[in-house]
Amino acid sequence: VILVYTARKIRLLMCEAFKVGFINAVYMPFGFMELRWWDIADTDCAAEDVIKQSLGFIAASVNFWRSDPDTLLSCSQGMTARNFRDEWNARQGAEDGDMAMRAEGYAPDLKATTTADAVCMYAMMLHKLLVDDGVPLTDLTQRTASGYERAIGALSHTDFEGVQGRVKF
Protein backbone atom coordinates (compact mmCIF):
# COMPACT_ATOMS: atom_id res chain seq x y z
CA VAL A 1 0.00 0.00 0.00
CA ILE A 2 1.74 3.18 -1.18
CA LEU A 3 0.75 6.25 0.83
CA VAL A 4 1.33 9.93 0.21
CA TYR A 5 -0.44 11.27 3.27
CA THR A 6 0.24 13.03 6.53
CA ALA A 7 1.19 10.82 9.45
CA ARG A 8 -2.25 11.30 11.04
CA LYS A 9 -4.04 10.18 7.88
CA ILE A 10 -1.78 7.14 7.69
CA ARG A 11 -2.67 6.27 11.30
CA LEU A 12 -6.38 6.68 10.47
CA LEU A 13 -6.01 4.42 7.43
CA MET A 14 -4.13 1.80 9.45
CA CYS A 15 -6.81 1.95 12.14
CA GLU A 16 -9.58 1.37 9.59
CA ALA A 17 -7.58 -1.44 7.97
CA PHE A 18 -7.18 -3.05 11.38
CA LYS A 19 -10.93 -2.82 12.05
CA VAL A 20 -11.81 -4.69 8.84
CA GLY A 21 -9.09 -7.30 9.31
CA PHE A 22 -6.80 -6.07 6.53
CA ILE A 23 -3.53 -7.30 7.98
CA ASN A 24 -0.04 -8.18 6.78
CA ALA A 25 0.01 -5.34 4.26
CA VAL A 26 3.30 -3.64 3.52
CA TYR A 27 2.77 0.11 3.87
CA MET A 28 5.15 2.42 2.04
CA PRO A 29 4.54 5.98 3.25
CA PHE A 30 6.25 8.98 1.68
CA GLY A 31 6.82 12.29 3.35
CA PHE A 32 7.87 13.81 6.61
CA MET A 33 6.66 12.04 9.70
CA GLU A 34 7.52 12.82 13.28
CA LEU A 35 9.55 10.36 15.30
CA ARG A 36 7.45 7.37 16.33
CA TRP A 37 4.61 8.62 14.12
CA TRP A 38 2.81 5.29 14.47
CA ASP A 39 2.69 5.56 18.29
CA ILE A 40 0.40 8.59 18.65
CA ALA A 41 -3.07 7.84 20.04
CA ASP A 42 -5.29 10.04 17.85
CA THR A 43 -7.56 7.40 16.28
CA ASP A 44 -10.38 5.34 17.74
CA CYS A 45 -8.10 2.28 17.66
CA ALA A 46 -5.75 1.40 20.46
CA ALA A 47 -2.23 2.65 19.77
CA GLU A 48 -1.09 -0.99 19.92
CA ASP A 49 -3.40 -1.86 17.02
CA VAL A 50 -1.94 0.88 14.82
CA ILE A 51 1.54 -0.20 15.85
CA LYS A 52 0.72 -3.78 14.75
CA GLN A 53 -0.48 -2.47 11.39
CA SER A 54 2.71 -0.46 10.91
CA LEU A 55 5.09 -3.37 11.52
CA GLY A 56 7.14 -3.98 8.41
CA PHE A 57 6.45 -0.62 6.81
CA ILE A 58 9.00 0.69 4.34
CA ALA A 59 9.56 4.42 4.51
CA ALA A 60 11.01 6.77 1.95
CA SER A 61 12.20 9.91 3.64
CA VAL A 62 15.18 12.22 3.80
CA ASN A 63 18.17 12.89 5.96
CA PHE A 64 17.77 16.21 7.65
CA TRP A 65 21.51 16.70 8.19
CA ARG A 66 24.21 15.44 5.87
CA SER A 67 26.64 12.82 7.16
CA ASP A 68 29.71 14.80 6.04
CA PRO A 69 29.15 18.10 7.89
CA ASP A 70 32.41 19.73 6.81
CA THR A 71 31.31 19.86 3.17
CA LEU A 72 31.09 23.38 1.76
CA LEU A 73 27.53 24.30 0.80
CA SER A 74 27.07 25.22 -2.85
CA CYS A 75 24.84 28.22 -2.09
CA SER A 76 27.34 29.82 0.25
CA GLN A 77 30.62 31.63 -0.15
CA GLY A 78 32.18 29.76 2.76
CA MET A 79 29.61 28.02 4.98
CA THR A 80 29.81 24.31 5.65
CA ALA A 81 26.87 22.14 6.61
CA ARG A 82 28.23 22.16 10.18
CA ASN A 83 28.33 25.97 10.15
CA PHE A 84 24.72 26.04 8.93
CA ARG A 85 23.61 23.66 11.68
CA ASP A 86 25.45 25.66 14.35
CA GLU A 87 23.96 28.92 13.07
CA TRP A 88 20.47 27.42 12.87
CA ASN A 89 20.71 26.16 16.46
CA ALA A 90 22.07 29.51 17.65
CA ARG A 91 19.18 31.38 16.04
CA GLN A 92 16.75 29.05 17.83
CA GLY A 93 18.57 29.64 21.12
CA ALA A 94 18.96 25.88 21.33
CA GLU A 95 21.44 23.12 21.79
CA ASP A 96 21.66 20.60 18.97
CA GLY A 97 18.56 18.40 18.97
CA ASP A 98 16.50 20.70 21.23
CA MET A 99 13.12 20.93 19.49
CA ALA A 100 11.18 22.16 22.54
CA MET A 101 8.54 24.88 22.29
CA ARG A 102 10.07 28.35 22.49
CA ALA A 103 8.81 31.21 24.66
CA GLU A 104 7.84 33.01 21.44
CA GLY A 105 5.28 30.27 20.73
CA TYR A 106 7.01 28.12 18.10
CA ALA A 107 9.01 24.92 18.06
CA PRO A 108 12.03 24.54 15.77
CA ASP A 109 11.38 22.26 12.83
CA LEU A 110 13.99 20.13 11.08
CA LYS A 111 12.21 20.83 7.81
CA ALA A 112 14.35 23.97 7.86
CA THR A 113 17.01 21.84 6.18
CA THR A 114 14.76 20.89 3.29
CA THR A 115 13.60 24.48 3.04
CA ALA A 116 17.19 25.73 2.89
CA ASP A 117 18.01 23.27 0.12
CA ALA A 118 14.82 24.19 -1.76
CA VAL A 119 15.73 27.89 -1.58
CA CYS A 120 19.20 27.05 -2.89
CA MET A 121 17.71 24.98 -5.73
CA TYR A 122 15.36 27.80 -6.78
CA ALA A 123 18.13 30.39 -6.49
CA MET A 124 20.40 28.29 -8.70
CA MET A 125 17.61 27.81 -11.24
CA LEU A 126 16.91 31.54 -11.37
CA HIS A 127 20.61 32.37 -11.64
CA LYS A 128 21.00 29.95 -14.55
CA LEU A 129 17.99 31.32 -16.39
CA LEU A 130 18.35 35.04 -15.71
CA VAL A 131 22.13 35.48 -15.48
CA ASP A 132 23.77 32.62 -17.36
CA ASP A 133 21.18 32.16 -20.12
CA GLY A 134 19.95 35.77 -20.27
CA VAL A 135 16.26 34.80 -20.20
CA PRO A 136 14.17 37.96 -19.76
CA LEU A 137 12.40 38.09 -16.40
CA THR A 138 9.12 38.70 -18.23
CA ASP A 139 9.39 35.21 -19.76
CA LEU A 140 9.08 33.86 -16.23
CA THR A 141 6.69 36.37 -14.67
CA GLN A 142 4.17 36.12 -17.51
CA ARG A 143 3.85 32.38 -16.84
CA THR A 144 4.39 31.42 -20.46
CA ALA A 145 4.77 27.85 -21.64
CA SER A 146 8.32 28.58 -22.79
CA GLY A 147 9.22 30.11 -19.42
CA TYR A 148 7.82 27.07 -17.66
CA GLU A 149 9.75 24.69 -19.91
CA ARG A 150 12.97 26.64 -19.33
CA ALA A 151 12.45 26.55 -15.56
CA ILE A 152 11.77 22.80 -15.59
CA GLY A 153 14.81 22.28 -17.82
CA ALA A 154 17.02 24.22 -15.42
CA LEU A 155 15.63 22.33 -12.41
CA SER A 156 16.26 19.00 -14.13
CA HIS A 157 19.99 19.79 -14.05
CA THR A 158 20.02 20.41 -10.29
CA ASP A 159 23.21 19.09 -8.73
CA PHE A 160 24.63 20.77 -5.63
CA GLU A 161 25.91 20.26 -2.09
CA GLY A 162 23.08 21.05 0.30
CA VAL A 163 22.43 20.99 4.01
CA GLN A 164 20.88 17.50 3.77
CA GLY A 165 23.49 16.10 1.42
CA ARG A 166 24.02 16.04 -2.32
CA VAL A 167 20.89 17.31 -4.07
CA LYS A 168 20.60 15.97 -7.59
CA PHE A 169 17.83 15.31 -10.10
Coordinates of N, CA and C in Angstrom, one line a residue:
V1 N 0.9 -1.2 0.0 CA 0.0 0.0 0.0 C 0.9 1.2 0.0
I2 N 0.9 2.0 -1.1 CA 1.7 3.2 -1.2 C 0.9 4.4 -0.7
L3 N 1.5 5.2 0.2 CA 0.8 6.2 0.8 C 1.5 7.6 0.7
V4 N 0.8 8.6 0.2 CA 1.3 9.9 0.2 C 0.3 10.8 1.0
Y5 N 0.5 10.6 2.3 CA -0.4 11.3 3.3 C 0.4 11.8 4.4
T6 N -0.4 12.6 5.3 CA 0.2 13.0 6.5 C 0.3 11.8 7.5
A7 N 1.1 11.9 8.5 CA 1.2 10.8 9.5 C -0.2 10.5 10.1
R8 N -0.9 11.5 10.4 CA -2.2 11.3 11.0 C -3.2 10.5 10.1
K9 N -3.2 10.9 8.8 CA -4.0 10.2 7.9 C -3.6 8.7 7.7
I10 N -2.3 8.5 7.8 CA -1.8 7.1 7.7 C -2.2 6.3 8.9
R11 N -2.2 7.0 10.1 CA -2.7 6.3 11.3 C -4.2 6.0 11.2
L12 N -4.9 6.9 10.7 CA -6.4 6.7 10.5 C -6.6 5.5 9.5
L13 N -5.9 5.5 8.4 CA -6.0 4.4 7.4 C -5.6 3.1 8.1
M14 N -4.6 3.0 8.8 CA -4.1 1.8 9.4 C -5.2 1.3 10.5
C15 N -5.8 2.3 11.2 CA -6.8 1.9 12.1 C -8.0 1.3 11.4
E16 N -8.4 1.9 10.3 CA -9.6 1.4 9.6 C -9.2 0.0 9.0
A17 N -8.0 -0.1 8.5 CA -7.6 -1.4 8.0 C -7.6 -2.5 9.1
F18 N -7.2 -2.1 10.3 CA -7.2 -3.1 11.4 C -8.6 -3.5 11.7
K19 N -9.5 -2.5 11.7 CA -10.9 -2.8 12.0 C -11.6 -3.8 11.1
V20 N -11.2 -3.8 9.8 CA -11.8 -4.7 8.8 C -11.0 -6.0 8.6
G21 N -9.9 -6.1 9.4 CA -9.1 -7.3 9.3 C -8.1 -7.3 8.2
F22 N -7.8 -6.2 7.6 CA -6.8 -6.1 6.5 C -5.4 -6.0 7.2
I23 N -4.8 -7.2 7.3 CA -3.5 -7.3 8.0 C -2.4 -7.8 7.1
N24 N -1.2 -7.7 7.5 CA 0.0 -8.2 6.8 C 0.2 -7.4 5.5
A25 N -0.3 -6.2 5.4 CA 0.0 -5.3 4.3 C 1.4 -4.7 4.5
V26 N 2.1 -4.4 3.4 CA 3.3 -3.6 3.5 C 3.0 -2.2 3.1
Y27 N 3.1 -1.3 4.1 CA 2.8 0.1 3.9 C 4.1 0.8 3.5
M28 N 4.0 1.7 2.5 CA 5.2 2.4 2.0 C 4.8 3.9 2.0
P29 N 4.9 4.6 3.2 CA 4.5 6.0 3.3 C 5.7 6.9 2.7
F30 N 5.3 8.0 2.1 CA 6.2 9.0 1.7 C 6.0 10.2 2.5
G31 N 7.0 11.0 2.7 CA 6.8 12.3 3.4 C 7.5 12.4 4.7
F32 N 7.2 13.5 5.3 CA 7.9 13.8 6.6 C 6.9 13.4 7.7
M33 N 7.4 12.5 8.6 CA 6.7 12.0 9.7 C 7.5 12.2 11.0
E34 N 6.8 12.6 12.0 CA 7.5 12.8 13.3 C 8.1 11.5 13.8
L35 N 9.0 11.6 14.7 CA 9.6 10.4 15.3 C 8.4 9.6 15.9
R36 N 8.5 8.3 15.8 CA 7.5 7.4 16.3 C 6.0 7.8 15.9
W37 N 5.9 8.1 14.6 CA 4.6 8.6 14.1 C 3.5 7.6 14.3
W38 N 3.8 6.4 14.4 CA 2.8 5.3 14.5 C 2.3 5.2 15.9
D39 N 3.0 5.8 16.9 CA 2.7 5.6 18.3 C 1.9 6.7 18.9
I40 N 1.2 7.4 18.1 CA 0.4 8.6 18.6 C -1.1 8.2 18.7
A41 N -1.7 8.3 19.8 CA -3.1 7.8 20.0 C -4.1 8.9 19.6
D42 N -4.3 9.0 18.3 CA -5.3 10.0 17.8 C -6.3 9.4 16.9
T43 N -6.5 8.1 17.0 CA -7.6 7.4 16.3 C -8.5 6.7 17.3
D44 N -9.5 6.1 16.8 CA -10.4 5.3 17.7 C -9.9 3.9 17.9
C45 N -8.7 3.6 17.4 CA -8.1 2.3 17.7 C -7.1 2.4 18.8
A46 N -6.8 1.4 19.5 CA -5.8 1.4 20.5 C -4.4 1.6 19.7
A47 N -3.5 2.4 20.4 CA -2.2 2.6 19.8 C -1.5 1.3 19.4
E48 N -1.7 0.3 20.2 CA -1.1 -1.0 19.9 C -1.6 -1.6 18.6
D49 N -2.9 -1.3 18.3 CA -3.4 -1.9 17.0 C -2.8 -1.2 15.8
V50 N -2.6 0.1 15.9 CA -1.9 0.9 14.8 C -0.5 0.5 14.7
I51 N 0.2 0.3 15.9 CA 1.5 -0.2 15.8 C 1.6 -1.6 15.1
K52 N 0.7 -2.5 15.4 CA 0.7 -3.8 14.8 C 0.6 -3.6 13.2
Q53 N -0.3 -2.7 12.8 CA -0.5 -2.5 11.4 C 0.8 -1.9 10.7
S54 N 1.5 -1.1 11.5 CA 2.7 -0.5 10.9 C 4.0 -1.3 10.9
L55 N 3.9 -2.5 11.5 CA 5.1 -3.4 11.5 C 5.4 -3.8 10.1
G56 N 6.7 -3.6 9.7 CA 7.1 -4.0 8.4 C 7.0 -2.9 7.4
F57 N 6.6 -1.7 7.8 CA 6.5 -0.6 6.8 C 7.8 -0.2 6.2
I58 N 7.8 0.2 5.0 CA 9.0 0.7 4.3 C 8.8 2.2 4.1
A59 N 9.7 3.0 4.6 CA 9.6 4.4 4.5 C 10.6 5.0 3.6
A60 N 10.1 6.0 2.8 CA 11.0 6.8 1.9 C 11.0 8.2 2.5
S61 N 12.1 8.6 3.0 CA 12.2 9.9 3.6 C 13.5 10.5 3.3
V62 N 13.9 11.5 4.1 CA 15.2 12.2 3.8 C 16.0 12.3 5.1
N63 N 17.3 12.5 4.9 CA 18.2 12.9 6.0 C 18.0 14.4 6.2
F64 N 17.9 14.8 7.4 CA 17.8 16.2 7.7 C 19.2 16.9 7.6
W65 N 20.2 16.2 8.2 CA 21.5 16.7 8.2 C 22.4 15.7 7.5
R66 N 23.3 16.3 6.6 CA 24.2 15.4 5.9 C 25.2 14.7 6.8
S67 N 25.7 13.6 6.3 CA 26.6 12.8 7.2 C 28.1 13.3 7.1
D68 N 28.4 14.2 6.2 CA 29.7 14.8 6.0 C 29.6 16.3 6.3
P69 N 29.5 16.7 7.5 CA 29.2 18.1 7.9 C 30.2 19.1 7.5
D70 N 31.4 18.7 7.2 CA 32.4 19.7 6.8 C 32.4 20.1 5.3
T71 N 31.4 19.6 4.6 CA 31.3 19.9 3.2 C 30.8 21.3 3.0
L72 N 31.5 22.0 2.1 CA 31.1 23.4 1.8 C 29.8 23.4 1.0
L73 N 28.8 24.2 1.4 CA 27.5 24.3 0.8 C 27.6 25.1 -0.5
S74 N 27.0 24.6 -1.5 CA 27.1 25.2 -2.9 C 26.5 26.6 -2.9
C75 N 25.5 26.9 -2.1 CA 24.8 28.2 -2.1 C 25.4 29.2 -1.1
S76 N 26.7 29.0 -0.7 CA 27.3 29.8 0.3 C 28.8 30.1 -0.2
Q77 N 29.2 31.3 0.2 CA 30.6 31.6 -0.1 C 31.6 30.9 0.7
G78 N 31.2 30.4 1.9 CA 32.2 29.8 2.8 C 31.6 29.0 3.9
M79 N 30.3 28.7 3.9 CA 29.6 28.0 5.0 C 29.6 26.5 4.7
T80 N 29.9 25.8 5.7 CA 29.8 24.3 5.6 C 28.5 23.9 6.2
A81 N 28.1 22.6 6.0 CA 26.9 22.1 6.6 C 26.9 22.2 8.1
R82 N 28.1 22.0 8.7 CA 28.2 22.2 10.2 C 28.0 23.6 10.6
N83 N 28.6 24.6 9.8 CA 28.3 26.0 10.2 C 26.8 26.3 10.1
F84 N 26.2 25.8 9.1 CA 24.7 26.0 8.9 C 24.0 25.5 10.1
R85 N 24.3 24.3 10.5 CA 23.6 23.7 11.7 C 23.9 24.5 12.9
D86 N 25.1 24.9 13.2 CA 25.4 25.7 14.4 C 24.7 27.0 14.3
E87 N 24.7 27.6 13.2 CA 24.0 28.9 13.1 C 22.5 28.7 13.3
W88 N 21.9 27.7 12.7 CA 20.5 27.4 12.9 C 20.1 27.2 14.3
N89 N 20.9 26.4 15.0 CA 20.7 26.2 16.5 C 20.9 27.5 17.3
A90 N 21.9 28.3 16.9 CA 22.1 29.5 17.7 C 20.9 30.4 17.5
R91 N 20.3 30.5 16.3 CA 19.2 31.4 16.0 C 17.9 30.9 16.7
Q92 N 17.9 29.6 17.1 CA 16.8 29.1 17.8 C 17.0 29.2 19.3
G93 N 18.2 29.6 19.7 CA 18.6 29.6 21.1 C 18.6 28.2 21.7
A94 N 19.1 27.3 20.9 CA 19.0 25.9 21.3 C 20.3 25.1 21.2
E95 N 20.4 24.1 22.0 CA 21.4 23.1 21.8 C 21.0 22.2 20.7
D96 N 22.0 21.5 20.1 CA 21.7 20.6 19.0 C 20.6 19.6 19.4
G97 N 19.6 19.4 18.7 CA 18.6 18.4 19.0 C 17.4 18.9 19.9
D98 N 17.5 20.1 20.4 CA 16.5 20.7 21.2 C 15.4 21.2 20.4
M99 N 14.3 20.5 20.3 CA 13.1 20.9 19.5 C 11.9 21.4 20.4
A100 N 12.2 21.8 21.6 CA 11.2 22.2 22.5 C 10.5 23.5 22.1
M101 N 9.3 23.7 22.6 CA 8.5 24.9 22.3 C 9.3 26.1 22.9
R102 N 9.4 27.1 22.1 CA 10.1 28.4 22.5 C 9.1 29.3 23.2
A103 N 9.6 30.2 24.0 CA 8.8 31.2 24.7 C 8.0 32.1 23.7
E104 N 8.5 32.2 22.5 CA 7.8 33.0 21.4 C 6.7 32.3 20.8
G105 N 6.5 31.0 21.2 CA 5.3 30.3 20.7 C 5.5 29.4 19.5
Y106 N 6.7 29.0 19.2 CA 7.0 28.1 18.1 C 8.0 27.1 18.6
A107 N 8.0 26.0 17.8 CA 9.0 24.9 18.1 C 9.9 24.8 16.8
P108 N 11.2 24.7 17.0 CA 12.0 24.5 15.8 C 11.6 23.3 15.0
D109 N 11.8 23.3 13.7 CA 11.4 22.3 12.8 C 12.5 21.9 11.9
L110 N 12.9 20.6 11.9 CA 14.0 20.1 11.1 C 13.7 20.3 9.6
K111 N 12.5 20.6 9.2 CA 12.2 20.8 7.8 C 12.9 22.1 7.3
A112 N 13.5 22.8 8.3 CA 14.3 24.0 7.9 C 15.5 23.5 6.9
T113 N 15.9 22.3 7.1 CA 17.0 21.8 6.2 C 16.5 21.7 4.8
T114 N 15.3 21.1 4.6 CA 14.8 20.9 3.3 C 14.4 22.2 2.7
T115 N 13.9 23.1 3.5 CA 13.6 24.5 3.0 C 14.9 25.2 2.6
A116 N 15.9 25.1 3.3 CA 17.2 25.7 2.9 C 17.7 25.2 1.5
D117 N 17.6 23.9 1.4 CA 18.0 23.3 0.1 C 17.1 23.6 -1.0
A118 N 15.8 23.8 -0.7 CA 14.8 24.2 -1.8 C 15.1 25.6 -2.2
V119 N 15.4 26.5 -1.2 CA 15.7 27.9 -1.6 C 17.0 27.9 -2.4
C120 N 18.0 27.1 -2.1 CA 19.2 27.0 -2.9 C 18.9 26.6 -4.3
M121 N 18.1 25.5 -4.4 CA 17.7 25.0 -5.7 C 17.0 26.0 -6.6
Y122 N 16.1 26.8 -6.0 CA 15.4 27.8 -6.8 C 16.3 28.9 -7.1
A123 N 17.2 29.3 -6.2 CA 18.1 30.4 -6.5 C 19.1 30.0 -7.6
M124 N 19.5 28.8 -7.6 CA 20.4 28.3 -8.7 C 19.7 28.3 -10.0
M125 N 18.4 27.8 -10.0 CA 17.6 27.8 -11.2 C 17.4 29.2 -11.8
L126 N 17.1 30.2 -10.9 CA 16.9 31.5 -11.4 C 18.2 32.1 -11.9
H127 N 19.3 31.9 -11.2 CA 20.6 32.4 -11.6 C 20.9 31.8 -13.0
K128 N 20.7 30.5 -13.2 CA 21.0 30.0 -14.5 C 20.2 30.6 -15.6
L129 N 18.9 30.8 -15.4 CA 18.0 31.3 -16.4 C 18.2 32.8 -16.6
L130 N 18.3 33.6 -15.6 CA 18.3 35.0 -15.7 C 19.8 35.6 -16.0
V131 N 20.8 35.0 -15.3 CA 22.1 35.5 -15.5 C 22.9 34.7 -16.6
D132 N 23.0 33.4 -16.4 CA 23.8 32.6 -17.4 C 23.2 32.6 -18.8
D133 N 21.8 32.3 -18.8 CA 21.2 32.2 -20.1 C 20.6 33.4 -20.7
G134 N 20.5 34.5 -19.8 CA 19.9 35.8 -20.3 C 18.5 35.8 -20.6
V135 N 17.7 34.9 -20.0 CA 16.3 34.8 -20.2 C 15.6 36.1 -19.6
P136 N 14.8 36.8 -20.3 CA 14.2 38.0 -19.8 C 13.2 37.6 -18.6
L137 N 13.2 38.4 -17.5 CA 12.4 38.1 -16.4 C 10.9 38.0 -16.8
T138 N 10.5 38.7 -17.8 CA 9.1 38.7 -18.2 C 8.7 37.3 -18.8
D139 N 9.7 36.6 -19.3 CA 9.4 35.2 -19.8 C 8.9 34.3 -18.6
L140 N 9.4 34.6 -17.4 CA 9.1 33.9 -16.2 C 7.9 34.4 -15.5
T141 N 7.8 35.8 -15.4 CA 6.7 36.4 -14.7 C 5.4 36.3 -15.4
Q142 N 5.4 36.2 -16.7 CA 4.2 36.1 -17.5 C 3.6 34.7 -17.6
R143 N 4.3 33.8 -16.9 CA 3.8 32.4 -16.8 C 3.6 31.8 -18.2
T144 N 4.5 32.0 -19.1 CA 4.4 31.4 -20.5 C 4.8 30.0 -20.5
A145 N 4.4 29.2 -21.5 CA 4.8 27.8 -21.6 C 6.3 27.7 -21.8
S146 N 6.9 28.7 -22.6 CA 8.3 28.6 -22.8 C 9.1 28.9 -21.5
G147 N 8.6 29.8 -20.7 CA 9.2 30.1 -19.4 C 9.2 28.9 -18.5
Y148 N 8.0 28.3 -18.5 CA 7.8 27.1 -17.7 C 8.8 26.0 -18.1
E149 N 8.9 25.7 -19.4 CA 9.7 24.7 -19.9 C 11.2 25.0 -19.6
R150 N 11.6 26.3 -19.7 CA 13.0 26.6 -19.3 C 13.2 26.4 -17.8
A151 N 12.3 26.8 -17.0 CA 12.4 26.5 -15.6 C 12.6 25.1 -15.2
I152 N 11.7 24.2 -15.8 CA 11.8 22.8 -15.6 C 13.1 22.2 -16.1
G153 N 13.5 22.7 -17.3 CA 14.8 22.3 -17.8 C 16.0 22.6 -16.9
A154 N 16.0 23.8 -16.3 CA 17.0 24.2 -15.4 C 17.0 23.4 -14.1
L155 N 15.8 23.1 -13.6 CA 15.6 22.3 -12.4 C 16.1 20.9 -12.6
S156 N 15.9 20.4 -13.9 CA 16.3 19.0 -14.1 C 17.8 18.8 -14.1
H157 N 18.5 19.9 -14.1 CA 20.0 19.8 -14.1 C 20.5 20.1 -12.7
T158 N 19.6 20.1 -11.7 CA 20.0 20.4 -10.3 C 21.1 19.4 -9.8
D159 N 22.1 19.9 -9.3 CA 23.2 19.1 -8.7 C 24.1 20.0 -7.8
F160 N 23.9 19.9 -6.5 CA 24.6 20.8 -5.6 C 24.8 20.1 -4.3
E161 N 25.7 20.7 -3.5 CA 25.9 20.3 -2.1 C 25.0 21.1 -1.2
G162 N 24.0 20.4 -0.6 CA 23.1 21.1 0.3 C 23.2 20.7 1.8
V163 N 22.4 21.2 2.6 CA 22.4 21.0 4.0 C 22.1 19.5 4.3
Q164 N 21.3 18.9 3.5 CA 20.9 17.5 3.8 C 21.9 16.5 3.1
G165 N 22.6 17.0 2.2 CA 23.5 16.1 1.4 C 23.5 16.6 0.0
R166 N 24.0 15.7 -0.9 CA 24.0 16.0 -2.3 C 22.6 16.1 -2.9
V167 N 22.2 17.2 -3.5 CA 20.9 17.3 -4.1 C 21.1 17.2 -5.6
K168 N 20.4 16.2 -6.2 CA 20.6 16.0 -7.6 C 19.3 15.4 -8.2
F169 N 19.0 15.9 -9.4 CA 17.8 15.3 -10.1 C 18.3 14.7 -11.4

